[in-house]
PDB file of C-alpha atoms in Angstrom:
ATOM      1  CA  PRO V   8     -14.219 -13.021  -4.771  1.00 53.00           C
ATOM      2  CA  GLU V   9     -17.861 -12.174  -5.379  1.00 55.00           C
ATOM      3  CA  PRO V  10     -19.108 -12.003  -9.000  1.00 51.00           C
ATOM      4  CA  GLY V  11     -17.816  -8.807 -10.592  1.00 55.00           C
ATOM      5  CA  GLU V  12     -15.008  -8.326  -8.048  1.00 69.00           C
ATOM      6  CA  LYS V  13     -11.406  -7.891  -9.100  1.00 71.00           C
ATOM      7  CA  LYS V  14      -9.265 -11.005  -8.837  1.00 89.00           C
ATOM      8  CA  GLY V  15      -5.670  -9.851  -8.833  1.00 95.00           C
ATOM      9  CA  LYS V  16      -2.631 -12.017  -9.495  1.00 96.00           C
ATOM     10  CA  VAL V  17      -0.685 -12.984  -6.356  1.00 98.00           C
ATOM     11  CA  ILE V  18       3.040 -13.536  -6.883  1.00 98.00           C
ATOM     12  CA  SER V  19       5.299 -14.866  -4.112  1.00 98.00           C
ATOM     13  CA  ILE V  20       9.059 -14.282  -4.109  1.00 98.00           C
ATOM     14  CA  LEU V  21      11.029 -16.767  -2.011  1.00 97.00           C
ATOM     15  CA  ASN V  22      14.736 -17.201  -1.278  1.00 97.00           C
ATOM     16  CA  SER V  23      16.017 -20.756  -1.578  1.00 95.00           C
ATOM     17  CA  LYS V  24      18.795 -19.670   0.790  1.00 92.00           C
ATOM     18  CA  SER V  25      19.000 -16.472   2.836  1.00 91.00           C
ATOM     19  CA  GLY V  26      20.658 -13.624   0.975  1.00 90.00           C
ATOM     20  CA  SER V  27      19.918 -14.963  -2.509  1.00 91.00           C
ATOM     21  CA  GLY V  28      18.177 -11.739  -3.530  1.00 93.00           C
ATOM     22  CA  ALA V  29      14.420 -12.204  -3.070  1.00 96.00           C
ATOM     23  CA  THR V  30      13.826  -8.674  -1.763  1.00 96.00           C
ATOM     24  CA  THR V  31      15.800  -7.145  -4.631  1.00 96.00           C
ATOM     25  CA  VAL V  32      13.664  -9.052  -7.133  1.00 97.00           C
ATOM     26  CA  ALA V  33      10.372  -8.349  -5.321  1.00 97.00           C
ATOM     27  CA  VAL V  34      10.927  -4.605  -4.913  1.00 97.00           C
ATOM     28  CA  ASN V  35      12.191  -4.007  -8.426  1.00 97.00           C
ATOM     29  CA  MET V  36       9.592  -6.248 -10.060  1.00 97.00           C
ATOM     30  CA  ALA V  37       6.811  -4.394  -8.235  1.00 97.00           C
ATOM     31  CA  TYR V  38       8.303  -0.988  -9.109  1.00 96.00           C
ATOM     32  CA  ASP V  39       8.703  -1.892 -12.787  1.00 96.00           C
ATOM     33  CA  LEU V  40       5.105  -3.159 -12.996  1.00 96.00           C
ATOM     34  CA  ALA V  41       3.707  -0.035 -11.337  1.00 96.00           C
ATOM     35  CA  SER V  42       5.819   2.219 -13.566  1.00 94.00           C
ATOM     36  CA  ALA V  43       4.930   0.376 -16.779  1.00 92.00           C
ATOM     37  CA  ASP V  44       1.180   0.956 -16.588  1.00 90.00           C
ATOM     38  CA  GLU V  45      -0.326   3.729 -14.479  1.00 89.00           C
ATOM     39  CA  GLU V  46      -3.731   2.045 -14.655  1.00 91.00           C
ATOM     40  CA  LEU V  47      -2.372  -1.131 -13.091  1.00 94.00           C
ATOM     41  CA  LYS V  48      -2.805  -1.214  -9.314  1.00 96.00           C
ATOM     42  CA  VAL V  49       0.245  -2.940  -7.840  1.00 97.00           C
ATOM     43  CA  ALA V  50       0.849  -3.873  -4.185  1.00 98.00           C
ATOM     44  CA  LEU V  51       4.091  -4.969  -2.531  1.00 98.00           C
ATOM     45  CA  ILE V  52       3.708  -6.675   0.855  1.00 98.00           C
ATOM     46  CA  ASP V  53       6.674  -7.620   3.043  1.00 97.00           C
ATOM     47  CA  LEU V  54       5.729 -10.807   4.890  1.00 98.00           C
ATOM     48  CA  ASP V  55       9.248 -11.361   6.214  1.00 97.00           C
ATOM     49  CA  ILE V  56       8.050 -10.145   9.603  1.00 96.00           C
ATOM     50  CA  GLN V  57      11.359 -10.773  11.372  1.00 96.00           C
ATOM     51  CA  PHE V  58      13.996  -9.437   8.988  1.00 95.00           C
ATOM     52  CA  GLY V  59      12.055  -7.801   6.162  1.00 94.00           C
ATOM     53  CA  SER V  60      13.831  -4.911   4.447  1.00 93.00           C
ATOM     54  CA  VAL V  61      11.437  -3.599   1.794  1.00 95.00           C
ATOM     55  CA  SER V  62      11.294  -0.301   3.708  1.00 93.00           C
ATOM     56  CA  LEU V  63      15.050   0.158   3.208  1.00 92.00           C
ATOM     57  CA  TYR V  64      14.870  -0.491  -0.530  1.00 93.00           C
ATOM     58  CA  LEU V  65      12.142   2.109  -1.172  1.00 91.00           C
ATOM     59  CA  GLU V  66      12.553   5.535   0.374  1.00 83.00           C
ATOM     60  CA  SER V  67       9.082   6.495   1.543  1.00 78.00           C
ATOM     61  CA  ASN V  68       7.221   7.960   4.494  1.00 74.00           C
ATOM     62  CA  TRP V  69       6.234   4.641   6.044  1.00 83.00           C
ATOM     63  CA  GLN V  70       3.156   4.807   8.269  1.00 84.00           C
ATOM     64  CA  THR V  71       1.757   1.310   8.801  1.00 93.00           C
ATOM     65  CA  THR V  72       3.226  -2.191   8.836  1.00 95.00           C
ATOM     66  CA  VAL V  73       1.924  -5.552   7.667  1.00 97.00           C
ATOM     67  CA  MET V  74       1.390  -6.659  11.290  1.00 97.00           C
ATOM     68  CA  GLU V  75      -0.976  -3.757  11.891  1.00 96.00           C
ATOM     69  CA  ALA V  76      -2.945  -4.690   8.778  1.00 97.00           C
ATOM     70  CA  MET V  77      -3.229  -8.333   9.855  1.00 97.00           C
ATOM     71  CA  GLY V  78      -4.195  -7.155  13.331  1.00 95.00           C
ATOM     72  CA  GLN V  79      -7.348  -5.732  11.721  1.00 95.00           C
ATOM     73  CA  ALA V  80      -8.112  -8.941   9.778  1.00 95.00           C
ATOM     74  CA  GLY V  81     -11.581  -9.249  11.312  1.00 94.00           C
ATOM     75  CA  ARG V  82     -12.772  -5.978   9.771  1.00 96.00           C
ATOM     76  CA  LEU V  83     -10.280  -5.476   6.952  1.00 97.00           C
ATOM     77  CA  ASP V  84     -11.706  -4.441   3.594  1.00 97.00           C
ATOM     78  CA  GLY V  85     -10.321  -2.801   0.477  1.00 96.00           C
ATOM     79  CA  THR V  86     -10.908   0.743   1.654  1.00 96.00           C
ATOM     80  CA  MET V  87      -9.134   0.147   4.966  1.00 97.00           C
ATOM     81  CA  LEU V  88      -6.243  -1.657   3.272  1.00 97.00           C
ATOM     82  CA  LEU V  89      -5.684   1.228   0.851  1.00 96.00           C
ATOM     83  CA  THR V  90      -5.561   3.737   3.709  1.00 95.00           C
ATOM     84  CA  MET V  91      -3.032   1.583   5.573  1.00 95.00           C
ATOM     85  CA  MET V  92      -0.689   1.075   2.624  1.00 94.00           C
ATOM     86  CA  ASN V  93       2.045   3.526   1.697  1.00 92.00           C
ATOM     87  CA  ARG V  94       1.951   5.040  -1.800  1.00 92.00           C
ATOM     88  CA  HIS V  95       5.314   5.304  -3.495  1.00 92.00           C
ATOM     89  CA  GLU V  96       5.967   8.044  -6.082  1.00 89.00           C
ATOM     90  CA  SER V  97       5.830   5.362  -8.802  1.00 91.00           C
ATOM     91  CA  GLY V  98       2.206   4.594  -7.916  1.00 93.00           C
ATOM     92  CA  LEU V  99       3.199   1.381  -6.137  1.00 96.00           C
ATOM     93  CA  TYR V 100       1.368   0.599  -2.883  1.00 96.00           C
ATOM     94  CA  ALA V 101       3.574  -1.003  -0.235  1.00 96.00           C
ATOM     95  CA  LEU V 102       3.180  -2.506   3.212  1.00 97.00           C
ATOM     96  CA  PRO V 103       6.495  -3.018   5.038  1.00 96.00           C
ATOM     97  CA  ALA V 104       7.506  -5.493   7.713  1.00 96.00           C
ATOM     98  CA  PRO V 105       7.472  -4.336  11.353  1.00 94.00           C
ATOM     99  CA  HIS V 106      10.469  -2.368  12.580  1.00 91.00           C
ATOM    100  CA  LYS V 107      11.326  -4.947  15.254  1.00 93.00           C
ATOM    101  CA  ILE V 108      11.570  -8.727  15.278  1.00 94.00           C
ATOM    102  CA  THR V 109       8.168 -10.369  15.534  1.00 95.00           C
ATOM    103  CA  ARG V 110       7.654 -14.037  16.378  1.00 95.00           C
ATOM    104  CA  LEU V 111       6.429 -16.060  13.405  1.00 95.00           C
ATOM    105  CA  ASP V 112       3.676 -17.575  15.541  1.00 95.00           C
ATOM    106  CA  ARG V 113       2.156 -14.105  15.966  1.00 95.00           C
ATOM    107  CA  VAL V 114       0.741 -14.601  12.476  1.00 96.00           C
ATOM    108  CA  THR V 115      -2.094 -17.047  11.782  1.00 96.00           C
ATOM    109  CA  ALA V 116      -3.068 -18.662   8.502  1.00 97.00           C
ATOM    110  CA  HIS V 117      -6.511 -17.082   8.918  1.00 97.00           C
ATOM    111  CA  ASP V 118      -5.177 -13.540   9.272  1.00 97.00           C
ATOM    112  CA  VAL V 119      -2.703 -13.757   6.404  1.00 97.00           C
ATOM    113  CA  GLY V 120      -5.375 -15.449   4.300  1.00 97.00           C
ATOM    114  CA  ARG V 121      -7.768 -12.570   4.939  1.00 97.00           C
ATOM    115  CA  LEU V 122      -5.078 -10.022   4.051  1.00 98.00           C
ATOM    116  CA  LEU V 123      -4.426 -11.775   0.745  1.00 97.00           C
ATOM    117  CA  GLU V 124      -8.135 -12.120   0.009  1.00 97.00           C
ATOM    118  CA  VAL V 125      -8.645  -8.378   0.426  1.00 97.00           C
ATOM    119  CA  ALA V 126      -5.439  -7.503  -1.436  1.00 98.00           C
ATOM    120  CA  ARG V 127      -6.416  -9.733  -4.351  1.00 97.00           C
ATOM    121  CA  THR V 128      -9.766  -7.980  -4.763  1.00 97.00           C
ATOM    122  CA  THR V 129      -8.219  -4.507  -4.365  1.00 97.00           C
ATOM    123  CA  PHE V 130      -5.148  -4.756  -6.623  1.00 97.00           C
ATOM    124  CA  ASP V 131      -4.363  -6.136 -10.076  1.00 96.00           C
ATOM    125  CA  VAL V 132      -1.025  -7.543  -8.911  1.00 97.00           C
ATOM    126  CA  VAL V 133       0.137  -8.404  -5.386  1.00 98.00           C
ATOM    127  CA  ILE V 134       3.866  -9.073  -4.929  1.00 98.00           C
ATOM    128  CA  LEU V 135       4.778 -10.871  -1.694  1.00 98.00           C
ATOM    129  CA  ASP V 136       8.290 -10.926  -0.217  1.00 98.00           C
ATOM    130  CA  LEU V 137       8.250 -14.095   1.907  1.00 98.00           C
ATOM    131  CA  PRO V 138      10.361 -15.207   4.859  1.00 96.00           C
ATOM    132  CA  ARG V 139      12.572 -18.242   4.417  1.00 93.00           C
ATOM    133  CA  ALA V 140      10.441 -20.306   6.773  1.00 94.00           C
ATOM    134  CA  ILE V 141       7.988 -23.165   6.430  1.00 94.00           C
ATOM    135  CA  ASN V 142       4.992 -23.030   8.745  1.00 96.00           C
ATOM    136  CA  GLU V 143       1.217 -23.150   8.555  1.00 96.00           C
ATOM    137  CA  TRP V 144       0.732 -19.611   7.306  1.00 97.00           C
ATOM    138  CA  SER V 145       3.627 -19.515   4.843  1.00 97.00           C
ATOM    139  CA  GLU V 146       2.322 -22.733   3.284  1.00 97.00           C
ATOM    140  CA  GLU V 147      -1.118 -21.115   2.979  1.00 96.00           C
ATOM    141  CA  VAL V 148       0.460 -18.126   1.216  1.00 97.00           C
ATOM    142  CA  LEU V 149       2.306 -20.360  -1.258  1.00 97.00           C
ATOM    143  CA  ARG V 150      -0.797 -22.451  -1.963  1.00 96.00           C
ATOM    144  CA  SER V 151      -2.815 -19.280  -2.573  1.00 95.00           C
ATOM    145  CA  SER V 152      -0.226 -17.750  -4.886  1.00 97.00           C
ATOM    146  CA  ASP V 153      -0.775 -17.769  -8.641  1.00 97.00           C
ATOM    147  CA  ALA V 154       2.977 -17.810  -9.269  1.00 97.00           C
ATOM    148  CA  ILE V 155       6.068 -18.481  -7.148  1.00 97.00           C
ATOM    149  CA  TYR V 156       9.521 -17.181  -8.049  1.00 97.00           C
ATOM    150  CA  MET V 157      12.188 -19.101  -6.158  1.00 97.00           C
ATOM    151  CA  ILE V 158      15.515 -17.265  -6.080  1.00 96.00           C
ATOM    152  CA  ILE V 159      18.699 -19.282  -6.443  1.00 95.00           C
ATOM    153  CA  GLN V 160      22.377 -18.640  -7.043  1.00 91.00           C
ATOM    154  CA  ARG V 161      24.781 -21.033  -8.707  1.00 89.00           C
ATOM    155  CA  SER V 162      26.387 -22.699  -5.721  1.00 88.00           C
ATOM    156  CA  LEU V 163      25.969 -26.223  -4.423  1.00 89.00           C
ATOM    157  CA  ALA V 164      24.782 -25.005  -0.995  1.00 91.00           C
ATOM    158  CA  VAL V 165      22.009 -22.903  -2.568  1.00 93.00           C
ATOM    159  CA  ILE V 166      20.949 -25.637  -5.006  1.00 93.00           C
ATOM    160  CA  ARG V 167      20.797 -28.107  -2.105  1.00 94.00           C
ATOM    161  CA  ASP V 168      18.386 -25.867  -0.187  1.00 96.00           C
ATOM    162  CA  ALA V 169      16.340 -25.255  -3.327  1.00 96.00           C
ATOM    163  CA  LYS V 170      16.021 -29.013  -3.765  1.00 96.00           C
ATOM    164  CA  LEU V 171      14.832 -29.383  -0.166  1.00 96.00           C
ATOM    165  CA  LEU V 172      12.080 -26.865  -0.919  1.00 96.00           C
ATOM    166  CA  THR V 173      11.009 -28.344  -4.246  1.00 96.00           C
ATOM    167  CA  ASN V 174      10.921 -31.832  -2.695  1.00 96.00           C
ATOM    168  CA  TYR V 175       8.767 -30.544   0.162  1.00 96.00           C
ATOM    169  CA  PHE V 176       6.262 -28.440  -1.792  1.00 95.00           C
ATOM    170  CA  PRO V 177       4.082 -31.291  -3.191  1.00 95.00           C
ATOM    171  CA  SER V 178       3.423 -32.669   0.309  1.00 96.00           C
ATOM    172  CA  ALA V 179       2.127 -29.224   1.318  1.00 96.00           C
ATOM    173  CA  GLY V 180      -0.164 -28.982  -1.706  1.00 96.00           C
ATOM    174  CA  ILE V 181       2.042 -26.422  -3.475  1.00 96.00           C
ATOM    175  CA  ALA V 182       1.981 -27.113  -7.214  1.00 94.00           C
ATOM    176  CA  SER V 183       5.387 -27.227  -8.913  1.00 92.00           C
ATOM    177  CA  GLU V 184       3.796 -25.971 -12.152  1.00 94.00           C
ATOM    178  CA  LYS V 185       3.543 -22.447 -10.769  1.00 95.00           C
ATOM    179  CA  ILE V 186       7.209 -22.249  -9.713  1.00 96.00           C
ATOM    180  CA  THR V 187       9.792 -20.362 -11.769  1.00 95.00           C
ATOM    181  CA  VAL V 188      13.448 -20.568 -10.768  1.00 95.00           C
ATOM    182  CA  VAL V 189      15.196 -17.193 -10.808  1.00 96.00           C
ATOM    183  CA  ASP V 190      18.904 -17.692 -11.464  1.00 93.00           C
ATOM    184  CA  ASN V 191      20.120 -14.547  -9.710  1.00 93.00           C
ATOM    185  CA  ARG V 192      23.599 -12.983 -10.007  1.00 87.00           C
ATOM    186  CA  TYR V 193      24.153 -15.112 -13.080  1.00 86.00           C
ATOM    187  CA  ARG V 194      27.619 -15.138 -14.634  1.00 79.00           C
ATOM    188  CA  SER V 195      28.182 -16.850 -17.973  1.00 63.00           C
ATOM    189  CA  LYS V 196      31.584 -18.047 -16.785  1.00 67.00           C
ATOM    190  CA  HIS V 197      33.095 -19.331 -13.536  1.00 65.00           C
ATOM    191  CA  SER V 198      30.116 -21.503 -12.550  1.00 72.00           C
ATOM    192  CA  ALA V 199      30.461 -25.209 -11.829  1.00 74.00           C
ATOM    193  CA  VAL V 200      26.670 -25.670 -11.931  1.00 83.00           C
ATOM    194  CA  THR V 201      25.065 -26.017 -15.373  1.00 84.00           C
ATOM    195  CA  ASP V 202      21.518 -25.290 -16.592  1.00 83.00           C
ATOM    196  CA  LYS V 203      20.966 -29.019 -17.113  1.00 86.00           C
ATOM    197  CA  GLN V 204      22.082 -29.832 -13.564  1.00 88.00           C
ATOM    198  CA  ILE V 205      19.707 -27.227 -12.122  1.00 91.00           C
ATOM    199  CA  GLU V 206      16.751 -28.536 -14.142  1.00 88.00           C
ATOM    200  CA  GLU V 207      17.484 -32.179 -13.324  1.00 90.00           C
ATOM    201  CA  THR V 208      18.060 -31.468  -9.621  1.00 93.00           C
ATOM    202  CA  LEU V 209      15.077 -29.188  -9.008  1.00 94.00           C
ATOM    203  CA  LYS V 210      12.675 -30.763 -11.560  1.00 91.00           C
ATOM    204  CA  ILE V 211      11.540 -27.240 -12.483  1.00 90.00           C
ATOM    205  CA  LYS V 212      11.515 -26.419 -16.187  1.00 86.00           C
ATOM    206  CA  LYS V 213      10.876 -22.671 -16.018  1.00 93.00           C
ATOM    207  CA  MET V 214      13.944 -20.562 -15.319  1.00 93.00           C
ATOM    208  CA  VAL V 215      14.864 -16.923 -15.835  1.00 94.00           C
ATOM    209  CA  ARG V 216      18.282 -15.349 -15.413  1.00 93.00           C
ATOM    210  CA  ILE V 217      19.230 -12.067 -13.765  1.00 94.00           C
ATOM    211  CA  SER V 218      22.760 -10.880 -14.462  1.00 92.00           C
ATOM    212  CA  ASN V 219      25.365 -10.478 -11.771  1.00 91.00           C
ATOM    213  CA  ASP V 220      25.609  -6.710 -11.192  1.00 90.00           C
ATOM    214  CA  TYR V 221      26.240  -6.533  -7.480  1.00 88.00           C
ATOM    215  CA  ASP V 222      27.670  -3.009  -7.338  1.00 92.00           C
ATOM    216  CA  THR V 223      24.677  -1.510  -9.151  1.00 94.00           C
ATOM    217  CA  ALA V 224      22.218  -3.353  -6.910  1.00 93.00           C
ATOM    218  CA  ILE V 225      23.957  -2.340  -3.670  1.00 93.00           C
ATOM    219  CA  SER V 226      24.224   1.301  -4.760  1.00 94.00           C
ATOM    220  CA  ALA V 227      20.480   1.423  -5.476  1.00 94.00           C
ATOM    221  CA  HIS V 228      19.681  -0.257  -2.147  1.00 92.00           C
ATOM    222  CA  ASP V 229      21.875   2.161  -0.200  1.00 92.00           C
ATOM    223  CA  HIS V 230      20.148   5.132  -1.815  1.00 92.00           C
ATOM    224  CA  GLY V 231      16.660   3.689  -1.217  1.00 92.00           C
ATOM    225  CA  VAL V 232      15.725   3.773  -4.908  1.00 94.00           C
ATOM    226  CA  PRO V 233      14.786   1.040  -7.406  1.00 93.00           C
ATOM    227  CA  ILE V 234      17.543  -0.198  -9.685  1.00 95.00           C
ATOM    228  CA  SER V 235      15.813   0.885 -12.894  1.00 92.00           C
ATOM    229  CA  LYS V 236      15.479   4.416 -11.556  1.00 91.00           C
ATOM    230  CA  GLN V 237      19.127   4.702 -10.564  1.00 90.00           C
ATOM    231  CA  SER V 238      20.703   2.738 -13.399  1.00 93.00           C
ATOM    232  CA  LYS V 239      18.119   2.065 -16.114  1.00 92.00           C
ATOM    233  CA  ASN V 240      20.637   0.799 -18.678  1.00 92.00           C
ATOM    234  CA  SER V 241      22.397  -1.662 -16.372  1.00 94.00           C
ATOM    235  CA  ARG V 242      22.213  -5.372 -17.143  1.00 93.00           C
ATOM    236  CA  ILE V 243      20.370  -6.153 -13.937  1.00 95.00           C
ATOM    237  CA  ALA V 244      17.757  -3.434 -14.543  1.00 95.00           C
ATOM    238  CA  LYS V 245      17.085  -4.756 -18.052  1.00 95.00           C
ATOM    239  CA  ASP V 246      16.795  -8.353 -16.876  1.00 95.00           C
ATOM    240  CA  ILE V 247      14.294  -7.532 -14.123  1.00 96.00           C
ATOM    241  CA  GLU V 248      12.380  -5.292 -16.529  1.00 95.00           C
ATOM    242  CA  GLN V 249      12.051  -8.169 -18.999  1.00 95.00           C
ATOM    243  CA  LEU V 250      10.773 -10.430 -16.207  1.00 95.00           C
ATOM    244  CA  SER V 251       8.248  -7.757 -15.206  1.00 96.00           C
ATOM    245  CA  GLN V 252       7.158  -7.289 -18.815  1.00 95.00           C
ATOM    246  CA  SER V 253       6.454 -11.008 -19.163  1.00 94.00           C
ATOM    247  CA  ILE V 254       4.203 -10.820 -16.093  1.00 94.00           C
ATOM    248  CA  LEU V 255       2.500  -7.713 -17.462  1.00 94.00           C
ATOM    249  CA  ALA V 256       1.824  -9.558 -20.721  1.00 93.00           C
ATOM    250  CA  GLU V 257       0.126 -12.397 -18.820  1.00 90.00           C
ATOM    251  CA  ILE V 258      -2.089  -9.913 -16.984  1.00 88.00           C
ATOM    252  CA  THR V 259      -3.028  -7.693 -19.911  1.00 84.00           C
ATOM    253  CA  GLY V 260      -2.947 -10.334 -22.634  1.00 81.00           C
ATOM    254  CA  GLU V 261      -0.727  -8.087 -24.732  1.00 74.00           C
ATOM    255  CA  GLU V 262       2.404  -9.390 -26.418  1.00 65.00           C
ATOM    256  CA  VAL V 263       5.739  -8.154 -25.095  1.00 56.00           C
ATOM    257  CA  HIS V 264       8.413  -7.009 -27.539  1.00 52.00           C
ATOM    258  CA  PRO V 265      11.656  -7.234 -25.566  1.00 46.00           C
ATOM    259  CA  GLN V 266      14.575  -4.985 -26.432  1.00 42.00           C
ATOM    260  CA  GLY V 267      17.556  -6.639 -28.065  1.00 37.00           C
ATOM    261  CA  GLY V 268      20.431  -7.620 -25.826  1.00 34.00           C
ATOM    262  CA  LEU V 269      18.456  -8.411 -22.700  1.00 33.00           C
ATOM    263  CA  PHE V 270      20.038 -11.371 -20.973  1.00 32.00           C
ATOM    264  CA  GLY V 271      17.091 -12.587 -18.914  1.00 35.00           C
ATOM    265  CA  ARG V 272      15.524 -15.480 -20.769  1.00 36.00           C
ATOM    266  CA  PHE V 273      12.971 -18.156 -20.087  1.00 38.00           C
ATOM    267  CA  MET V 274      13.780 -21.823 -20.565  1.00 36.00           C
ATOM    268  CA  GLY V 275      11.065 -24.380 -21.150  1.00 37.00           C
ATOM    269  CA  ARG V 276       8.340 -21.751 -21.205  1.00 35.00           C
ATOM    270  CA  SER V 277       5.001 -23.459 -21.399  1.00 34.00           C
TER     271      SER V 277
END
């Protein structure tokens, strides 16, 4: 950015295995951030151009998709991006995936890089819902991100795929220091995989938990509303809110005072 321009925080949300809950985390994190501070400009961009479902999670009058925005990369600026994005009632700006399957090679690293450059200088926070794919442009997105939240669940198949990703990232220039593991659908019992095993396997020290509350999450999804709007006092809503508050604290520099009883917690916070 030029001197004096805004430099927003770019946060990528990535499934370690399909169906782990990245879109749930991305949508609700973005909604909570936008709702927490009306002066904070928050964008949610669905880069899962083949199977993205942000538009289903947020009921809105969708006008433009992320492919149309990247199609204008050559002349895209902040004013154009704002007019293309959809404004949710919470104040959140969102750009959904296309409504039909689009080949991954239709996107170039240059075009997605330009979109992120403009988004970063237009918004305070940019939340990206990424496809579970490794290619030139997705690597560029991850390298450009200030923080990466990798969603896991406590099964050996998911942990295996998460390990494949964490082993690969350094070779692509993606720093492990900016990765936080999100232990989604966490249950205190009935798991054969321990915290220590996850940390030793993935070599990632930062981890946050989101409680297993599948029925609440599915009900919110089916109604096209964020979880905290439909069921504010649910465990899952409180856990995602605490995660969002920690991000807000980093951005604003203000200390967060979490409510008692919230289960989401950071381990090895630096």
